[in-house]
GROMACS .gro file of C-alpha atoms in nm:
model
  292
    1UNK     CA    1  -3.186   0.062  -4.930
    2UNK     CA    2  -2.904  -0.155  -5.038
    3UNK     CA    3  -2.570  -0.058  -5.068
    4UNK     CA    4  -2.587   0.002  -5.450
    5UNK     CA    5  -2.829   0.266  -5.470
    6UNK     CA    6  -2.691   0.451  -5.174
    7UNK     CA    7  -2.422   0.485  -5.345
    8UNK     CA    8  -2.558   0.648  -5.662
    9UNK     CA    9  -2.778   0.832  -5.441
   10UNK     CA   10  -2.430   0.967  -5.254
   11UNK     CA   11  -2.319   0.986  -5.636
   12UNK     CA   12  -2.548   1.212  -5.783
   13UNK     CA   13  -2.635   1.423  -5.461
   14UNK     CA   14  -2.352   1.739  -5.498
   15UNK     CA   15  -2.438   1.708  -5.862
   16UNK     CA   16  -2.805   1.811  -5.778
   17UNK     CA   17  -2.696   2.092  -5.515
   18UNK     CA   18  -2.505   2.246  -5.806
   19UNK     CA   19  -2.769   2.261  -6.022
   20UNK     CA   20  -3.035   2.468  -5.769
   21UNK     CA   21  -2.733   2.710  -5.735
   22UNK     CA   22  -2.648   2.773  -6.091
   23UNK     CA   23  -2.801   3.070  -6.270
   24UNK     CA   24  -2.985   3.036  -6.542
   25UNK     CA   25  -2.797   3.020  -6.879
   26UNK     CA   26  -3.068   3.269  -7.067
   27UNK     CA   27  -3.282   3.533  -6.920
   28UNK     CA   28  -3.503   3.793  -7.013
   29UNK     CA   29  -3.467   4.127  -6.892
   30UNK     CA   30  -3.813   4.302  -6.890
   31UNK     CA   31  -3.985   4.541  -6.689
   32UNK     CA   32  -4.186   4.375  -6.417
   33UNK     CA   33  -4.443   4.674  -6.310
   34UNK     CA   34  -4.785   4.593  -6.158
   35UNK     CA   35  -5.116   4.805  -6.261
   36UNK     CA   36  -5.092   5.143  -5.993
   37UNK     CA   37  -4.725   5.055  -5.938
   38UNK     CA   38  -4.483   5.373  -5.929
   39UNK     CA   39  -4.077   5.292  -5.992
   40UNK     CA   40  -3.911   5.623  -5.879
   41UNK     CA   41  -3.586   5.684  -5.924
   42UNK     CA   42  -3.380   5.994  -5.806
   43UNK     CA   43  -3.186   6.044  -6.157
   44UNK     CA   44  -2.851   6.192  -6.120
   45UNK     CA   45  -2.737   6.419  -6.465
   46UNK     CA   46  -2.447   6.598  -6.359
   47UNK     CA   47  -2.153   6.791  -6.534
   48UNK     CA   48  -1.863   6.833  -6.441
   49UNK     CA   49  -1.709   7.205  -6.502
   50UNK     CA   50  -1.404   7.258  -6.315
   51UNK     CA   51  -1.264   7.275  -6.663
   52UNK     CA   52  -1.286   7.606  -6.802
   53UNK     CA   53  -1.384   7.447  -7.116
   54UNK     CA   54  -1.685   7.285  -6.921
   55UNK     CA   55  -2.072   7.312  -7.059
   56UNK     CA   56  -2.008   7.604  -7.238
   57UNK     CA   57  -1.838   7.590  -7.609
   58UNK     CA   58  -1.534   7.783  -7.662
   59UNK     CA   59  -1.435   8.062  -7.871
   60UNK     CA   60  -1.790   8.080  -8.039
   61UNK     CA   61  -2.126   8.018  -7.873
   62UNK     CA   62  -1.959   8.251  -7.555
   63UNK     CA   63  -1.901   8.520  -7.799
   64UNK     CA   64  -2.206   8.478  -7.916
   65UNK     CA   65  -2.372   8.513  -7.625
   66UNK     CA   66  -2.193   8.692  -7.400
   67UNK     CA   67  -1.980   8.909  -7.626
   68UNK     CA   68  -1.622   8.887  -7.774
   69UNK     CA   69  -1.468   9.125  -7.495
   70UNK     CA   70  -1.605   8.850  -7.249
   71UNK     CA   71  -1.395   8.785  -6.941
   72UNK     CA   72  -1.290   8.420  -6.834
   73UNK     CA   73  -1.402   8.569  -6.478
   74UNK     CA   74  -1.796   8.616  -6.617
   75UNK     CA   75  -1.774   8.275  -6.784
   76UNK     CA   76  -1.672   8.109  -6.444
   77UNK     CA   77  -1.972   8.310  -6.283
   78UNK     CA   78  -2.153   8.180  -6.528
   79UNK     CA   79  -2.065   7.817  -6.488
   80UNK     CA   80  -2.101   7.847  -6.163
   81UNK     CA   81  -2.417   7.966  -6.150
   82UNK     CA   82  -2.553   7.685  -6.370
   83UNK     CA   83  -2.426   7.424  -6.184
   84UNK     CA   84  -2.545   7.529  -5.848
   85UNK     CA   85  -2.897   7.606  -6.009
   86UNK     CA   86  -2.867   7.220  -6.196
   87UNK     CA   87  -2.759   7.078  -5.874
   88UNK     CA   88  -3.000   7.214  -5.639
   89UNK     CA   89  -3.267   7.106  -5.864
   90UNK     CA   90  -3.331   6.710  -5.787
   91UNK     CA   91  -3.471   6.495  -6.041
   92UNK     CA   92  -3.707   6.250  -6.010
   93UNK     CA   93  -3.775   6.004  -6.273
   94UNK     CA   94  -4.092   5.776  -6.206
   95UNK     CA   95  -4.188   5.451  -6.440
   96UNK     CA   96  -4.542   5.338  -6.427
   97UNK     CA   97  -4.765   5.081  -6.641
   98UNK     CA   98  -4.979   5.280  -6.883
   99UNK     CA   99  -5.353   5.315  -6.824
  100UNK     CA  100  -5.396   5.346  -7.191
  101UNK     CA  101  -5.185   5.067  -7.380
  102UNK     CA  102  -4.986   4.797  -7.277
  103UNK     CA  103  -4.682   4.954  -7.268
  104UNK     CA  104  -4.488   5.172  -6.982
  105UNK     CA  105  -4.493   5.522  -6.927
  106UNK     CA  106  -4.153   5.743  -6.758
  107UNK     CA  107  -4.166   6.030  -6.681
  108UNK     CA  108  -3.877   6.255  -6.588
  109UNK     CA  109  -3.995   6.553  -6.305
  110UNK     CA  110  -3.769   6.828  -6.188
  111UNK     CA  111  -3.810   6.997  -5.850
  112UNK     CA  112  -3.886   7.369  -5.847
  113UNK     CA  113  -3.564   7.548  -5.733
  114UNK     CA  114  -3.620   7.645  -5.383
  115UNK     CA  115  -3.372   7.896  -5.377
  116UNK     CA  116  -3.375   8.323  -5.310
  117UNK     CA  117  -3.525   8.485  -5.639
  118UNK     CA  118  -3.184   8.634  -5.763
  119UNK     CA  119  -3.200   9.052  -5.757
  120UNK     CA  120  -2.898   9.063  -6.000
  121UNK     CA  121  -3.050   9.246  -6.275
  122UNK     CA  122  -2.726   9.237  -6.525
  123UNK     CA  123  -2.694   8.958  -6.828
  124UNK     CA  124  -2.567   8.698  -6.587
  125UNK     CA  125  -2.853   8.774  -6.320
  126UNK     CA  126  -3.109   8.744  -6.587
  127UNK     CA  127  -2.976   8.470  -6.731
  128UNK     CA  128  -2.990   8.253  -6.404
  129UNK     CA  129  -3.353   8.388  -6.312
  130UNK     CA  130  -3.481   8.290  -6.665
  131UNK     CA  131  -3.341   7.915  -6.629
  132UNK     CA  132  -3.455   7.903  -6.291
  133UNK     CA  133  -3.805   7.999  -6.423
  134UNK     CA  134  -3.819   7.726  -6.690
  135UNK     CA  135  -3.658   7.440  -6.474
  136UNK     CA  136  -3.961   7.272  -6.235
  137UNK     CA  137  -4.248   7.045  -6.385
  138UNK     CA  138  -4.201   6.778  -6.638
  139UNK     CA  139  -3.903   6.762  -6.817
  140UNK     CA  140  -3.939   6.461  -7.016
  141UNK     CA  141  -4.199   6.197  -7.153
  142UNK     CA  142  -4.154   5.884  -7.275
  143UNK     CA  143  -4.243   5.545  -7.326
  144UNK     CA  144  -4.129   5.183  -7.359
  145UNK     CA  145  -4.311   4.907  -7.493
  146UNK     CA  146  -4.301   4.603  -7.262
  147UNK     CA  147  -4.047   4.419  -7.473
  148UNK     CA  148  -3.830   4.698  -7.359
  149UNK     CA  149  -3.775   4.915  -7.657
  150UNK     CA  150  -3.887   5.236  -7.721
  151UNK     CA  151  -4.246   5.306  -7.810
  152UNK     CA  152  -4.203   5.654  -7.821
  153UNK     CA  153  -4.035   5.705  -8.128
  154UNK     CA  154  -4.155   6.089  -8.198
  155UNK     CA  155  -3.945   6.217  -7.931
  156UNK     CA  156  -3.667   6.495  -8.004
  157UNK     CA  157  -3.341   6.333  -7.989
  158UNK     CA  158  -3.166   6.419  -7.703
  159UNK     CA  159  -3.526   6.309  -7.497
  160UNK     CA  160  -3.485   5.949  -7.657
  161UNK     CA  161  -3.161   5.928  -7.608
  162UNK     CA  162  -3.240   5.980  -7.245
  163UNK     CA  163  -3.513   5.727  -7.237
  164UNK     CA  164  -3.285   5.436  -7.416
  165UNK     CA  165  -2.976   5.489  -7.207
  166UNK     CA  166  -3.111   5.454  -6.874
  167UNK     CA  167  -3.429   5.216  -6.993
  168UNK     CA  168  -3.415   5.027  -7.303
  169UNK     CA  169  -3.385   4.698  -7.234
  170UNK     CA  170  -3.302   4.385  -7.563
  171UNK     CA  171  -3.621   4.249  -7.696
  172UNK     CA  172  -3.481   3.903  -7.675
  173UNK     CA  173  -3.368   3.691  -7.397
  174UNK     CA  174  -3.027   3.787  -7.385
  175UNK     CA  175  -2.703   3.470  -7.170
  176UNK     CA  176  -2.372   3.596  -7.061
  177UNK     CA  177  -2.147   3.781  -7.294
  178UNK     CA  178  -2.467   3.875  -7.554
  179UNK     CA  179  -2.424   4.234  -7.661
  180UNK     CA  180  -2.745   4.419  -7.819
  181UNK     CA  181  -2.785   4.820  -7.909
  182UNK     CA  182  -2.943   5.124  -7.787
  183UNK     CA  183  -3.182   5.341  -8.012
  184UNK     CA  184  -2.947   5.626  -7.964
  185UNK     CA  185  -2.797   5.899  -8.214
  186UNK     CA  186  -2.593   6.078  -7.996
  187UNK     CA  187  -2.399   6.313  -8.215
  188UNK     CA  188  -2.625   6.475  -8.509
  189UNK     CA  189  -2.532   6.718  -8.744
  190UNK     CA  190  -2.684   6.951  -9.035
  191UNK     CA  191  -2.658   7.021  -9.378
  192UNK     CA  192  -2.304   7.286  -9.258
  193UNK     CA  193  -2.104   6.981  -9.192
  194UNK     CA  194  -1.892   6.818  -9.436
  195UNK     CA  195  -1.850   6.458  -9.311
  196UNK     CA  196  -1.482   6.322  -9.416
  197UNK     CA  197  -1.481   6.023  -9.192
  198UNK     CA  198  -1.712   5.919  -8.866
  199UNK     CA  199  -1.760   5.582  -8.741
  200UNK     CA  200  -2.025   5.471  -8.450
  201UNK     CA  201  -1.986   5.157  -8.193
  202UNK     CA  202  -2.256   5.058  -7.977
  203UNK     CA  203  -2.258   4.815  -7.730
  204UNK     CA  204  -2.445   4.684  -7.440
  205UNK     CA  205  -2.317   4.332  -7.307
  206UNK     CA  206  -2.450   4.138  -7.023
  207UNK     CA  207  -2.114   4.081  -6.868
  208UNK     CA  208  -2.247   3.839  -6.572
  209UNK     CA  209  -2.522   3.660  -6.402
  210UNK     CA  210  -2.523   3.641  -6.034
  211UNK     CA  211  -2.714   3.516  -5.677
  212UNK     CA  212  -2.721   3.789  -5.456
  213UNK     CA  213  -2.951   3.718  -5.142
  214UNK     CA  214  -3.140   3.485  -5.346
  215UNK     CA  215  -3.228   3.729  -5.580
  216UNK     CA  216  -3.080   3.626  -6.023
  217UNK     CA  217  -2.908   3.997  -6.093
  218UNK     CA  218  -2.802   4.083  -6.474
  219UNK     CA  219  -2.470   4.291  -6.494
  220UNK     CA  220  -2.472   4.506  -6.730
  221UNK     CA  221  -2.193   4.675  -6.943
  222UNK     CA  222  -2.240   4.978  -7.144
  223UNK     CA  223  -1.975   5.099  -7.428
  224UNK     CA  224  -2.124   5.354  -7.691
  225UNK     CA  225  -1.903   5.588  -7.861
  226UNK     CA  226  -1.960   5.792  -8.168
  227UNK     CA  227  -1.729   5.998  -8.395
  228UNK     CA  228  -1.749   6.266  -8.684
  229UNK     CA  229  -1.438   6.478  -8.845
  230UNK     CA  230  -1.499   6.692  -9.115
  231UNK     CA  231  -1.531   7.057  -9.204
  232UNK     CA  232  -1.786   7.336  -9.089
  233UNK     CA  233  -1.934   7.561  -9.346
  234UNK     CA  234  -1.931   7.893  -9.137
  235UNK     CA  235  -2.104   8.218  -9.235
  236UNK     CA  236  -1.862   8.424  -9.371
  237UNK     CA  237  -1.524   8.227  -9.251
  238UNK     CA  238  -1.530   7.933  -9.500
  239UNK     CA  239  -1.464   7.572  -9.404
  240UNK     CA  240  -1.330   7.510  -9.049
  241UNK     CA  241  -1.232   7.183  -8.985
  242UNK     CA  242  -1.420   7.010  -8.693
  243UNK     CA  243  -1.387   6.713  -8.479
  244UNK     CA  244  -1.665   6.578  -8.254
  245UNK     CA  245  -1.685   6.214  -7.991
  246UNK     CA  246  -1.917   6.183  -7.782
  247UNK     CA  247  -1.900   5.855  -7.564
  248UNK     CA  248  -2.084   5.664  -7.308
  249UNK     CA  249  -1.957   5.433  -7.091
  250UNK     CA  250  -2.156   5.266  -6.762
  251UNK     CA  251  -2.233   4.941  -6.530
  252UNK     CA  252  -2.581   4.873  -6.403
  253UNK     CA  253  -2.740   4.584  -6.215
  254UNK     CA  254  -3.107   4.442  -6.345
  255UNK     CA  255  -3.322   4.247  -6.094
  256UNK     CA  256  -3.447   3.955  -6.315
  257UNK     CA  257  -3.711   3.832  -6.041
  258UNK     CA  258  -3.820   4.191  -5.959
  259UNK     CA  259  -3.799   4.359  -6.332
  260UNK     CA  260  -3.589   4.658  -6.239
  261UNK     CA  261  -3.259   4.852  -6.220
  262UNK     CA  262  -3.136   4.811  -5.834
  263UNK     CA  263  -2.787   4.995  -5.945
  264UNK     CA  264  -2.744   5.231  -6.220
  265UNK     CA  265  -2.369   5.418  -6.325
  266UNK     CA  266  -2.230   5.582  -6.608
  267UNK     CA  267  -2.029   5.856  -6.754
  268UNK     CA  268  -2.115   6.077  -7.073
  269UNK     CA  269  -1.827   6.230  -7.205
  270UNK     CA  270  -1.811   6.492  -7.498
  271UNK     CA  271  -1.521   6.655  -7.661
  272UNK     CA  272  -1.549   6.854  -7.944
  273UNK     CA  273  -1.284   7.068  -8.131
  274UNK     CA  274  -1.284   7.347  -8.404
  275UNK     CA  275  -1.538   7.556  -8.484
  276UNK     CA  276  -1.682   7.538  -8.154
  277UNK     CA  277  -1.500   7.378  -7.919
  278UNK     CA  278  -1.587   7.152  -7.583
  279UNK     CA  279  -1.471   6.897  -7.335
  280UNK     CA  280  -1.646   6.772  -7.045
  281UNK     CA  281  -1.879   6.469  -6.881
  282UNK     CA  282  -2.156   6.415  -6.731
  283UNK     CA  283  -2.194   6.149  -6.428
  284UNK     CA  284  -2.525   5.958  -6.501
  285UNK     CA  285  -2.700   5.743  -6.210
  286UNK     CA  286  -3.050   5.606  -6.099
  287UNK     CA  287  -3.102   5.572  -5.765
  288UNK     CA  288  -3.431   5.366  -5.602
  289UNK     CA  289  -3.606   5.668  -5.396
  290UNK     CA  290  -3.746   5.378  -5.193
  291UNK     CA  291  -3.764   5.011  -5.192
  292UNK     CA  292  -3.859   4.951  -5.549
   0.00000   0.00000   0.00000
C-alpha cells in the first residue's frame, strides 16, 4: 500500500465509524408481534383525589346522588373508598396478533378485588360492594391494524380513546421532530350545550432518536388538549354557563428493532367549571410485566 492510499484510507476511516453510529434519519414505528406472542403490560390509570373536588363533580352529580344535605365528610368516604377499591384492583393490558385478521388484538383485564366483602349495608356500603361486583374480567377490547391505527372504530368513546393514547402508532414512517394525531375525542357533548367558542390541539412528535445498548429507541412526546365554553341548557334553571379542558400530556420510549413501548408516562388532566364542576388528573403508565 503506498503512501497515497493510506492516507485516504486514514482519511475516510472516522468518517465511516460515524456513519455505523448514526441513527437512522426515518423510521417506522410498528408493532413487531410474532403469531402466539403475548405483550403484557401492567397499565397504571390512576386519579388523584386529595382534592376535594377530585372524581366526583361538584355541586350537581353529588346532589344528585347522594342528596343535597350531603356532608363533605360522606363525600371523602366516598372518595376514599373508590380509590382504594381502583387501586387495589391491578390492570393488566395484554397485546396479541389476531388469529382472525391481520391486525392486533388488546385487551385490557382487571383483577378481581381480593378484598373483605364490605358488611356496610348504608348508601356508601352498597355503593362500594356494587363497584366491587362489576370491576374483574375484561374491561376493554380493541384493536389496531398493523399500520398502527385503530381498526376498531365501533368502540364507545372513552374505550378508543384508551386504545389510541397508549397504542396508536402514525401510519407513515415518521424522522425527528414529525408530529402526527391521535383518533381521540376527548371532550364530547350533547344537544344541552351551547358551544360559544372551543378549539382542539393534538400533537404527537417524535422528539428524538437514540442508541441505547445497541438497541434504535423513538422518543416520543405527547401534547393533546381540548377546550369547549359555552352555556348548559338545564332542566328548569335556564342557561348556565360552562367551561370544560381536558388535556393530555406524556413521554414514552418505542423499541424500533423490537416493535414495542419499553417506557410509557403521562398525565390526564380535566377541569371543568359551571354547571357541574371538576378538577383533577389521572397518572397514565404501561409497564412491561416481563421482558417483552
Amino acid at each position: 500500500m503506498n503512501f497515497r492510499k493510506l492516507f485516504l484510507l486514514l482519511l475516510f476511516f472516522p468518517f465511516s465509524l460515524a456513519a455505523i453510529a448514526q441513527t437512522p434519519e426515518t423510521v417506522f414505528l410498528k408493532w413487531k408481534l410474532k403469531p402466539g406472542e403475548v405483550l403484557a403490560y401492567k397499565t397504571i390509570m390512576e386519579t388523584d383525589t386529595t382534592d376535594n373536588k377530585g372524581v366526583l363533580l361538584n355541586g350537581g352529580l353529588i346532589n344528585q346522588v347522594m342528596g343535597s344535605d350531603s356532608s363533605s365528610g360522606e363525600v371523602k368516604k366516598l372518595l376514599k373508598q373508590l380509590t382504594e377499591l381502583s387501586g387495589g384492583n391491578g390492570i393488566t393490558t395484554f397485546l396479541r396478533k389476531s388469529s382472525k385478521n391481520d391486525g392486533i388484538s388488546v385487551e385490557m383485564v382487571a383483577e378481581q378485588s381480593k378484598g373483605k366483602a364490605v358488611a356496610d349495608t348504608s348508601y356508601l356500603g352498597r355503593m362500594h360492594a356494587m363497584i366491587q361486583n362489576m370491576t374483574g374480567g375484561v374491561m376493554l377490547r380493541g384493536e389496531l391494524n398493523t399500520n398502527g391505527s385503530i381498526k376498531s372504530f365501533y368502540l364507545k368513546n372513552q374505550q378508543k380513546n384508551l386504545v389510541a393514547v397508549f397504542f396508536e402508532l402514525p401510519v407513515k414512517a415518521v424522522k425527528k421532530g414529525d408530529k402526527w394525531s391521535l383518533d381521540v375525542n376527548l371532550i364530547a357533548m350533547d344537544q344541552s350545550f351551547q358551544c360559544d367558542s372551543a378549539y382542539k390541539k393534538n400533537e404527537v412528535t417524535l422528539s428524538d432518536i437514540v442508541v441505547r445498548n445497541g438497541e434504535h429507541v423513538a422518543k416520543v412526546k405527547y401534547d393533546i388538549c381540548e377546550y369547549v365554553s359555552g352555556n348548559m341548557v338545564a332542566f328548569g334553571s335556564g342557561h348556565v354557563k360552562m367551561v370544560m379542558k381536558v388535556a393530555f400530556n406524556g413521554t414514552a420510549d418505542f423499541s424500533i428493532e423490537k416493535g414495542r413501548w419499553i417506557r410509557y408516562e403521562g398525565l390526564m388532566s380535566n377541569m371543568s367549571k359551571g354547571f357541574m364542576s371538576s378538577d383533577y388528573s389521572q397518572k397514565f403508565a404501561l409497564i412491561p410485566v416481563r421482558d417483552n
